Tab-separated table of C-alpha atoms and ligand atoms in Angstrom:
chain	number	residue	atom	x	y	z
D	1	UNK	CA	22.865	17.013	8.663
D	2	UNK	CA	22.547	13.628	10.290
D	3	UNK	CA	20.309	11.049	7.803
D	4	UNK	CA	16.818	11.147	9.197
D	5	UNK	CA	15.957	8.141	10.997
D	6	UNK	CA	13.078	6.486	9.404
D	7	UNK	CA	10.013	5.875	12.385
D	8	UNK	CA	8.990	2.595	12.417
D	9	UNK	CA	6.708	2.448	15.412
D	10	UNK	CA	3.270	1.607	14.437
D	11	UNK	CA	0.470	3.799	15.284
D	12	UNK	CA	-1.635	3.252	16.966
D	13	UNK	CA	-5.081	4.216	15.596
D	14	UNK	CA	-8.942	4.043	16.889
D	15	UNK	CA	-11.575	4.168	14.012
D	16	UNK	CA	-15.710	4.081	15.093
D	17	UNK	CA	-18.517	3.506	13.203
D	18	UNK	CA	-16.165	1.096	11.378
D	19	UNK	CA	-18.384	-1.802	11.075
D	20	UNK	CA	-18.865	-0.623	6.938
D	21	UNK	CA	-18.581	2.409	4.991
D	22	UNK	CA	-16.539	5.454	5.417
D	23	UNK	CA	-15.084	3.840	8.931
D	24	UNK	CA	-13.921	0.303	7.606
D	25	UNK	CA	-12.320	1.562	4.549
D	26	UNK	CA	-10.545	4.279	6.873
D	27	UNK	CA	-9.848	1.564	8.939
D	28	UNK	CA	-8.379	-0.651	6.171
D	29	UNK	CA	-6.123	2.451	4.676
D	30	UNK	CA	-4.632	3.152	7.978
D	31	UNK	CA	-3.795	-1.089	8.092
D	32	UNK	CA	-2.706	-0.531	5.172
D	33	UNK	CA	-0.207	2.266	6.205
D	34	UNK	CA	1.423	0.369	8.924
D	35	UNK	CA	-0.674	1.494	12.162
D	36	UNK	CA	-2.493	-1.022	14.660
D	37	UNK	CA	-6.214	-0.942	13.814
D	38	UNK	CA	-9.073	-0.613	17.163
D	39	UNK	CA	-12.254	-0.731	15.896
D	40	UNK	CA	-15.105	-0.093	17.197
D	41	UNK	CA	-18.985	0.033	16.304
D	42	UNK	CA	-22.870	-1.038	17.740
D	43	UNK	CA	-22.400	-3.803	14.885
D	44	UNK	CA	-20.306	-6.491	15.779
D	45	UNK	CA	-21.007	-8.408	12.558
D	46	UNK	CA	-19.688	-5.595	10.591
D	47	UNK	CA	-16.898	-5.071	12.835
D	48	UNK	CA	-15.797	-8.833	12.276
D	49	UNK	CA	-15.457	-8.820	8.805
D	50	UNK	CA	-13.640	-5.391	8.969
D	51	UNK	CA	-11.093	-7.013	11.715
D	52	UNK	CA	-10.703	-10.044	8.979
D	53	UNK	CA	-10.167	-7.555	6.456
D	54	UNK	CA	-6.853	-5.801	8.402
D	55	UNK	CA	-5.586	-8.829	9.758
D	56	UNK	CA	-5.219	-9.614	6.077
D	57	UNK	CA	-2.726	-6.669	5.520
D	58	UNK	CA	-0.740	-7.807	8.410
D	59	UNK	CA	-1.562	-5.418	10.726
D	60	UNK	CA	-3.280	-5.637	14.188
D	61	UNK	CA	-6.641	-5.001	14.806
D	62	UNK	CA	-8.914	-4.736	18.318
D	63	UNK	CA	-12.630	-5.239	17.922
D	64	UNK	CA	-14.432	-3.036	19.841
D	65	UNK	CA	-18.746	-3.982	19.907
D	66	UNK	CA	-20.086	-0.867	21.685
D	67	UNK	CA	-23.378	1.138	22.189
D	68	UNK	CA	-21.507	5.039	21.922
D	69	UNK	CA	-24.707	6.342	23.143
D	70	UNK	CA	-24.272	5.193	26.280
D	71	UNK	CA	-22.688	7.237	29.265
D	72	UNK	CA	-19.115	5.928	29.506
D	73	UNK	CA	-18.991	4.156	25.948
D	74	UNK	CA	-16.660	6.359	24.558
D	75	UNK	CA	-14.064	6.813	27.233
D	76	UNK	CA	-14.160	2.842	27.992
D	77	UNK	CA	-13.204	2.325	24.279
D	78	UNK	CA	-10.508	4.521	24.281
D	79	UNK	CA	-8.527	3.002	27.574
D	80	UNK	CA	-9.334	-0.808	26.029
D	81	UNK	CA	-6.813	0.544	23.070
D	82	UNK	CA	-4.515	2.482	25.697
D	83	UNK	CA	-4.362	-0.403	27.649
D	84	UNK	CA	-3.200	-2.789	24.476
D	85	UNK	CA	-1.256	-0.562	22.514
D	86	UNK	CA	-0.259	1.796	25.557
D	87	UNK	CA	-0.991	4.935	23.866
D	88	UNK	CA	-3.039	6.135	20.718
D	89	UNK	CA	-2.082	8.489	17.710
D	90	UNK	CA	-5.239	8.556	16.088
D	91	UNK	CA	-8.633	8.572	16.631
D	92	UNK	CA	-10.992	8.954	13.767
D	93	UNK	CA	-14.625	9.731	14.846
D	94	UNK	CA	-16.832	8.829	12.154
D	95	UNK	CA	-19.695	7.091	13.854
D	96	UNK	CA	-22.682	8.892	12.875
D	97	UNK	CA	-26.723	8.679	12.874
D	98	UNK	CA	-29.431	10.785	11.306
D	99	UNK	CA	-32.685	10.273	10.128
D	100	UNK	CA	-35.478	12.552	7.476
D	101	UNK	CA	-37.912	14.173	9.559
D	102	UNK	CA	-39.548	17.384	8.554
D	103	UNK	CA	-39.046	19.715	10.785
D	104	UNK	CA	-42.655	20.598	12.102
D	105	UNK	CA	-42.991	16.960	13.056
D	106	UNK	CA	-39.267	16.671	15.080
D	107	UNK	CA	-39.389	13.953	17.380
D	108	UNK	CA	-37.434	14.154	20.656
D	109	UNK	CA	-36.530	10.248	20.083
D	110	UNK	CA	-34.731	11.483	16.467
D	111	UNK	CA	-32.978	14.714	18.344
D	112	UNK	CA	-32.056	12.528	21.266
D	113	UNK	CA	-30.330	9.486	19.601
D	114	UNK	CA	-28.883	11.599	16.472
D	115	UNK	CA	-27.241	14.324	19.468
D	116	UNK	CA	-26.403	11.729	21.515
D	117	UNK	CA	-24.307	9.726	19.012
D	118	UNK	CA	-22.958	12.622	16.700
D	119	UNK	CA	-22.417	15.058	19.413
D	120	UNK	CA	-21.925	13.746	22.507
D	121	UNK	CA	-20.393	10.543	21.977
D	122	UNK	CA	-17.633	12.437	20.353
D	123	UNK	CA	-17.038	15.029	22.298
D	124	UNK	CA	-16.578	12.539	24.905
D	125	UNK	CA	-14.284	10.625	22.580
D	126	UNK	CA	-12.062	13.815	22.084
D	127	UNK	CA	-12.084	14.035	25.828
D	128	UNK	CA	-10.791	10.693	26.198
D	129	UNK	CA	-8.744	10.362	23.914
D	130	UNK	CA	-7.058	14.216	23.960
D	131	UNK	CA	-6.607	13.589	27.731
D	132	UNK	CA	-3.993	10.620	26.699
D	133	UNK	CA	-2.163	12.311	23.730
D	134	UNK	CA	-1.548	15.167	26.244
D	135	UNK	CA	0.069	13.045	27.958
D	136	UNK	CA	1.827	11.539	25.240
D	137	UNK	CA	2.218	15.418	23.689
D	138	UNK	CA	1.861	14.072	19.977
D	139	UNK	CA	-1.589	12.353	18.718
D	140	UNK	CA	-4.412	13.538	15.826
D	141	UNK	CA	-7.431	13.644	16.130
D	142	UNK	CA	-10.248	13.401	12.832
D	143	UNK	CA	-13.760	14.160	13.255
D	144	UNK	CA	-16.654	13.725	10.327
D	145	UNK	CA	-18.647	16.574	9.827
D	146	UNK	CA	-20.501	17.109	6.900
D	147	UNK	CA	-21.623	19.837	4.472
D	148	UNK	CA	-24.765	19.737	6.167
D	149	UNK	CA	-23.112	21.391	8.967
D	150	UNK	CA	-23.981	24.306	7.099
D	151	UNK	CA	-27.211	23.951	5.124
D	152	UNK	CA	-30.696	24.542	5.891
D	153	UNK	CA	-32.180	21.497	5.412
D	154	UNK	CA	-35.708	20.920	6.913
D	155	UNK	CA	-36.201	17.619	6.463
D	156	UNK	CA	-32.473	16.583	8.260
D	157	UNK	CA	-32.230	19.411	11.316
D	158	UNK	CA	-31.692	17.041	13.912
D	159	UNK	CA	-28.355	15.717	11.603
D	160	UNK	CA	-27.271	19.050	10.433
D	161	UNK	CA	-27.436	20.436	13.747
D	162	UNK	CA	-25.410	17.775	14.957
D	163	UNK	CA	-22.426	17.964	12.203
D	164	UNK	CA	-22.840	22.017	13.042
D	165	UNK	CA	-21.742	20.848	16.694
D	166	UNK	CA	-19.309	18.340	15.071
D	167	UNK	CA	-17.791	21.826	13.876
D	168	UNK	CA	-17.739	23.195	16.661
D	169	UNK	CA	-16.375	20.516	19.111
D	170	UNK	CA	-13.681	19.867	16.559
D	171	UNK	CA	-12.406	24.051	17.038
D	172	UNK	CA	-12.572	23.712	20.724
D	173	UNK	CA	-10.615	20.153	21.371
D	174	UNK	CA	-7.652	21.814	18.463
D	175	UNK	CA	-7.213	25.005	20.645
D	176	UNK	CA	-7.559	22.961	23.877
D	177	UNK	CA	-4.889	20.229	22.704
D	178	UNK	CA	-2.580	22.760	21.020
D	179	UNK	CA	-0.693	23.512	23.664
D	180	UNK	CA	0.190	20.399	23.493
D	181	UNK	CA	1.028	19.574	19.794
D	182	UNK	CA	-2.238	17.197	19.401
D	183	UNK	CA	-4.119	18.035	15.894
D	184	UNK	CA	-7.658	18.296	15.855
D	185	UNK	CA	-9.306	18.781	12.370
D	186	UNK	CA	-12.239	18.057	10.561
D	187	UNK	CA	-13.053	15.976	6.747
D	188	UNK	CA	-17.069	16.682	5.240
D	189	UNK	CA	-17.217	13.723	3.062
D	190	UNK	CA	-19.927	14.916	0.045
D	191	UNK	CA	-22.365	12.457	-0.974
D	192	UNK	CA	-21.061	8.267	-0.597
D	193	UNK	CA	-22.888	5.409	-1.282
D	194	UNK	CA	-22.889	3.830	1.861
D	195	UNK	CA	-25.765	1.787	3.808
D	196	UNK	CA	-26.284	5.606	5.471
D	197	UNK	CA	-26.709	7.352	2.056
D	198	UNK	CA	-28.766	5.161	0.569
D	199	UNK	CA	-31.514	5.001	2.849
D	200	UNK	CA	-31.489	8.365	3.988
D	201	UNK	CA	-31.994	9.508	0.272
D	202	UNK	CA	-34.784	6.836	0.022
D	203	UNK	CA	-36.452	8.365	2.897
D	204	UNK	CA	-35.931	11.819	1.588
D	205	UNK	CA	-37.352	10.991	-1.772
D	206	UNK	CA	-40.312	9.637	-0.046
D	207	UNK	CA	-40.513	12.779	2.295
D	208	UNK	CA	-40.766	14.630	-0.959
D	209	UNK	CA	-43.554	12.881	-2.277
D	210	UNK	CA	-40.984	11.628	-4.993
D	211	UNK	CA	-41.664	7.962	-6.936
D	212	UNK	CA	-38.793	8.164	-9.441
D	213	UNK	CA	-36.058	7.652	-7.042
D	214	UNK	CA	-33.368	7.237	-9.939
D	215	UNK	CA	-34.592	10.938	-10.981
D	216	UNK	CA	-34.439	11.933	-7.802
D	217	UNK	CA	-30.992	10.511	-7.229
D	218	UNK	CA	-29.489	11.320	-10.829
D	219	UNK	CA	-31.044	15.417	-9.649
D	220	UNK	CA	-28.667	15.856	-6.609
D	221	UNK	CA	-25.571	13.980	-8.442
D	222	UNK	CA	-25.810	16.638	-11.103
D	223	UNK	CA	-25.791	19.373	-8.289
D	224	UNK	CA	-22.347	18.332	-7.504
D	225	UNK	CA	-20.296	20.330	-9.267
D	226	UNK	CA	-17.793	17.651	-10.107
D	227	UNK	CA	-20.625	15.503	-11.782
D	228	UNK	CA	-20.216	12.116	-9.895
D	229	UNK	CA	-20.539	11.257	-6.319
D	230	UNK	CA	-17.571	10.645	-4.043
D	231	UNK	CA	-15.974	7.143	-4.264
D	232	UNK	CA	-15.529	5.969	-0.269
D	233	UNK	CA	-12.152	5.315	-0.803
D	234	UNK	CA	-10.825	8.641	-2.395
D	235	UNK	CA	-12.857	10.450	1.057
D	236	UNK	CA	-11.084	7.559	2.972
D	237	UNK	CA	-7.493	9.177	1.450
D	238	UNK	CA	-8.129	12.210	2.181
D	239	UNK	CA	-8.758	11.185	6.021
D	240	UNK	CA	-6.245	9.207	6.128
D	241	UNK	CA	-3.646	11.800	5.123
D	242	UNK	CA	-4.833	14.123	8.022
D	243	UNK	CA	-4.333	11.107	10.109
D	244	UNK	CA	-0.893	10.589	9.139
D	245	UNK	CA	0.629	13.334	6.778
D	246	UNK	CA	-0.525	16.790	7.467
D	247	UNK	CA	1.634	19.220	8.216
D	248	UNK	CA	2.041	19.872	11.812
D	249	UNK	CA	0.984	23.130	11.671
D	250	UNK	CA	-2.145	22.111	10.410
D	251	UNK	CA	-5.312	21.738	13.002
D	252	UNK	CA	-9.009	23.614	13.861
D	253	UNK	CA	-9.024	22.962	9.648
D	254	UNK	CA	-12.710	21.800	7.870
D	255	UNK	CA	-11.521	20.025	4.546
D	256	UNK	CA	-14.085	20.065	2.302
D	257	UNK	CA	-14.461	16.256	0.316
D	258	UNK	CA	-17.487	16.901	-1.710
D	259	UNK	CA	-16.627	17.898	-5.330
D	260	UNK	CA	-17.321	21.499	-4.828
D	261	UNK	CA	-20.516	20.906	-3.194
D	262	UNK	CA	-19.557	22.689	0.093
D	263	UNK	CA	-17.218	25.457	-0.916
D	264	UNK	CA	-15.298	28.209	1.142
J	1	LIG	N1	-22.489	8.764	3.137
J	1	LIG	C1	-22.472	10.069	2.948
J	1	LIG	O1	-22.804	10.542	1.844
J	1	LIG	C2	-22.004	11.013	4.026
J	1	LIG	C3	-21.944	12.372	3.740
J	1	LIG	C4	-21.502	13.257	4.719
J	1	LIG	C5	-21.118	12.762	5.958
J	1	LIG	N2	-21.190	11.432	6.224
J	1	LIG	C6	-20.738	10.966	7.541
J	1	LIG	O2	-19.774	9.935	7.370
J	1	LIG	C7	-19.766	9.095	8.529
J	1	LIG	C8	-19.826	7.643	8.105
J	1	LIG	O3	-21.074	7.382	7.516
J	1	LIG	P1	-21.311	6.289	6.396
J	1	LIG	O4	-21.926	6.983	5.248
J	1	LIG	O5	-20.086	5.473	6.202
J	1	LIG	O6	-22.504	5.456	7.044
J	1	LIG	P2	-22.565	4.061	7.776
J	1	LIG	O7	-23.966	3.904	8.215
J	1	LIG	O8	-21.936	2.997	6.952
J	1	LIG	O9	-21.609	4.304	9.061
J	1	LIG	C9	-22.056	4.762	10.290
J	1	LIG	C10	-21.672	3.721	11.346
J	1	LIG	O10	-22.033	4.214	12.634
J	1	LIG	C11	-22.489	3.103	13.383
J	1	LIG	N3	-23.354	3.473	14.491
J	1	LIG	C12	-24.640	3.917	14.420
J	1	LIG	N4	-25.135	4.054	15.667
J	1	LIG	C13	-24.142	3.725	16.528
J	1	LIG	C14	-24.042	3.676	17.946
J	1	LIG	N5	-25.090	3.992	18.729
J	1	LIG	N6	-22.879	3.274	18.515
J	1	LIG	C15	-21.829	2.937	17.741
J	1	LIG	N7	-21.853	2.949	16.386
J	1	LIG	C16	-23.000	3.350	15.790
J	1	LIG	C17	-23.262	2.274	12.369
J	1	LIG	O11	-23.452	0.930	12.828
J	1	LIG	C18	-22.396	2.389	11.130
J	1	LIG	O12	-21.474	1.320	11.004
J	1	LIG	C19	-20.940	9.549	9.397
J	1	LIG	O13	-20.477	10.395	10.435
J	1	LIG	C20	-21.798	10.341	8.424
J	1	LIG	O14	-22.589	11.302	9.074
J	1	LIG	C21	-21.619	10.544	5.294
């Protein structure tokens, strides 16, 4: 058998909602791995210091500042990377939005932004982006659901909803780009500590008519069955690896990152 010849070309990747969080330490792991770096966000700031962060690691980066709620946000992001790199591997969509609102008082502001950013947006990112590695018959594709997706949780409908149409987009695009050998798959991250978390749990304590946040907090950890809360960067692994080392025959798939929380 001829020696396998080792492929050097870096990939090229596009990572949103990577201004902080679960997105810039994606971001930085990809770098990290060898692939070219877009990123992309509504927070430029954050998206700087994420940029200085890869360009550390020697690898490329594109900074991205973009509204994805707006019509054409997506799409546009997705040709500024074809038309650096020429092509794109990966495209991580992990730009997300929710907000606690108990269900009897649903606003359509909350259900429009939230479905706009975590639905929409993305499927329109898929689009763009599975239209190109059609093209290019090779490319994966990671979308961030969460185990939400399939909870009943009054106070967060508008979120879970969306990550329930996360779920759904993500089958569709892998049996639409199969024909072509693009991957399509999905990572539920359990509970981080990121900007998102935090305040979302502050506002759910609150919701709750809670005081004792730290009780209220230390309550859910303990529901996880591994006993801790995820670290970002072991949820950022396991991304990254669908990104770049799945098996081939692997796609449609809904890992499950949240220490037993979300189980099937
Ligand atoms: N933190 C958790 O415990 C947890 C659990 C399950 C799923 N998730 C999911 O993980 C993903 C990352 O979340 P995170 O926890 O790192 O939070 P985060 O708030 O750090 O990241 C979300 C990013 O999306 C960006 N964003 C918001 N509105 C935008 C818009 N209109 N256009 C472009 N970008 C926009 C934000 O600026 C932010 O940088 C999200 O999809 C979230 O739903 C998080």
């Amino acid at each position: 058998m001829p020696a396998e010849i080792p492929d050097t070309t870096p990939r090229r990747a596009l990572v949103t909602g990577a201004a902080g969080g679960l997105g810039r330490e994606v971001a930085l792991q990809l770098a990290r791995r060898g692939c070219a770096v877009a990123v992309t966000d509504i927070n430029g700031e954050g998206l700087t210091e994420t940029a200085r962060q890869i360009g550390q690691t020697g690898a490329e980066a594109e900074i991205i500042v973009s509204d994805f709620t707006l019509e054409g946000a997506p799409e546009a992001a997705v040709e500024k990377v074809v038309a650096r790199w020429r092509g794109i591997d990966i495209l991580v969509n992990n730009a997300g939005y929710g907000v606690i609102e108990p269900f009897l008082d649903a606003t359509f502001k909350a259900w429009t932004r939230t479905l706009a950013l975590n639905v929409t947006a993305l499927a329109m990112a898929c689009k763009a982006a599975g239209r190109v590695m059609r093209e290019q018959r090779s490319g994966r594709i990671v979308n961030i659901t969460s185990p939400g997706s399939r909870m009943a949780l009054p106070d967060y409908t508008a979120y879970t909803a969306s990550k329930a149409g996360v779920d759904s987009i993500t089958r569709a695009a892998a049996v639409a780009l199969a024909p072509y050998g693009v991957l399509v798959n999905s990572l539920a991250p359990g509970m981080m500590d990121t900007e998102m978390q935090r305040s979302t749990e502050v506002d759910l304590a609150r919701a709750n008519g809670r005081n004792d946040l730290q009780a209220f907090l230390d309550e859910r950890t303990r529901r996880i069955p591994l006993g801790r809360r995820a670290e970002i960067s072991e949820v950022a692994e396991a991304v990254v690896w669908l990104c770049l080392d799945a098996p081939q025959y692997m796609t449609a798939e809904r890992l499950n990152m949240s220490g037993g929380l979300d189980k099937d």
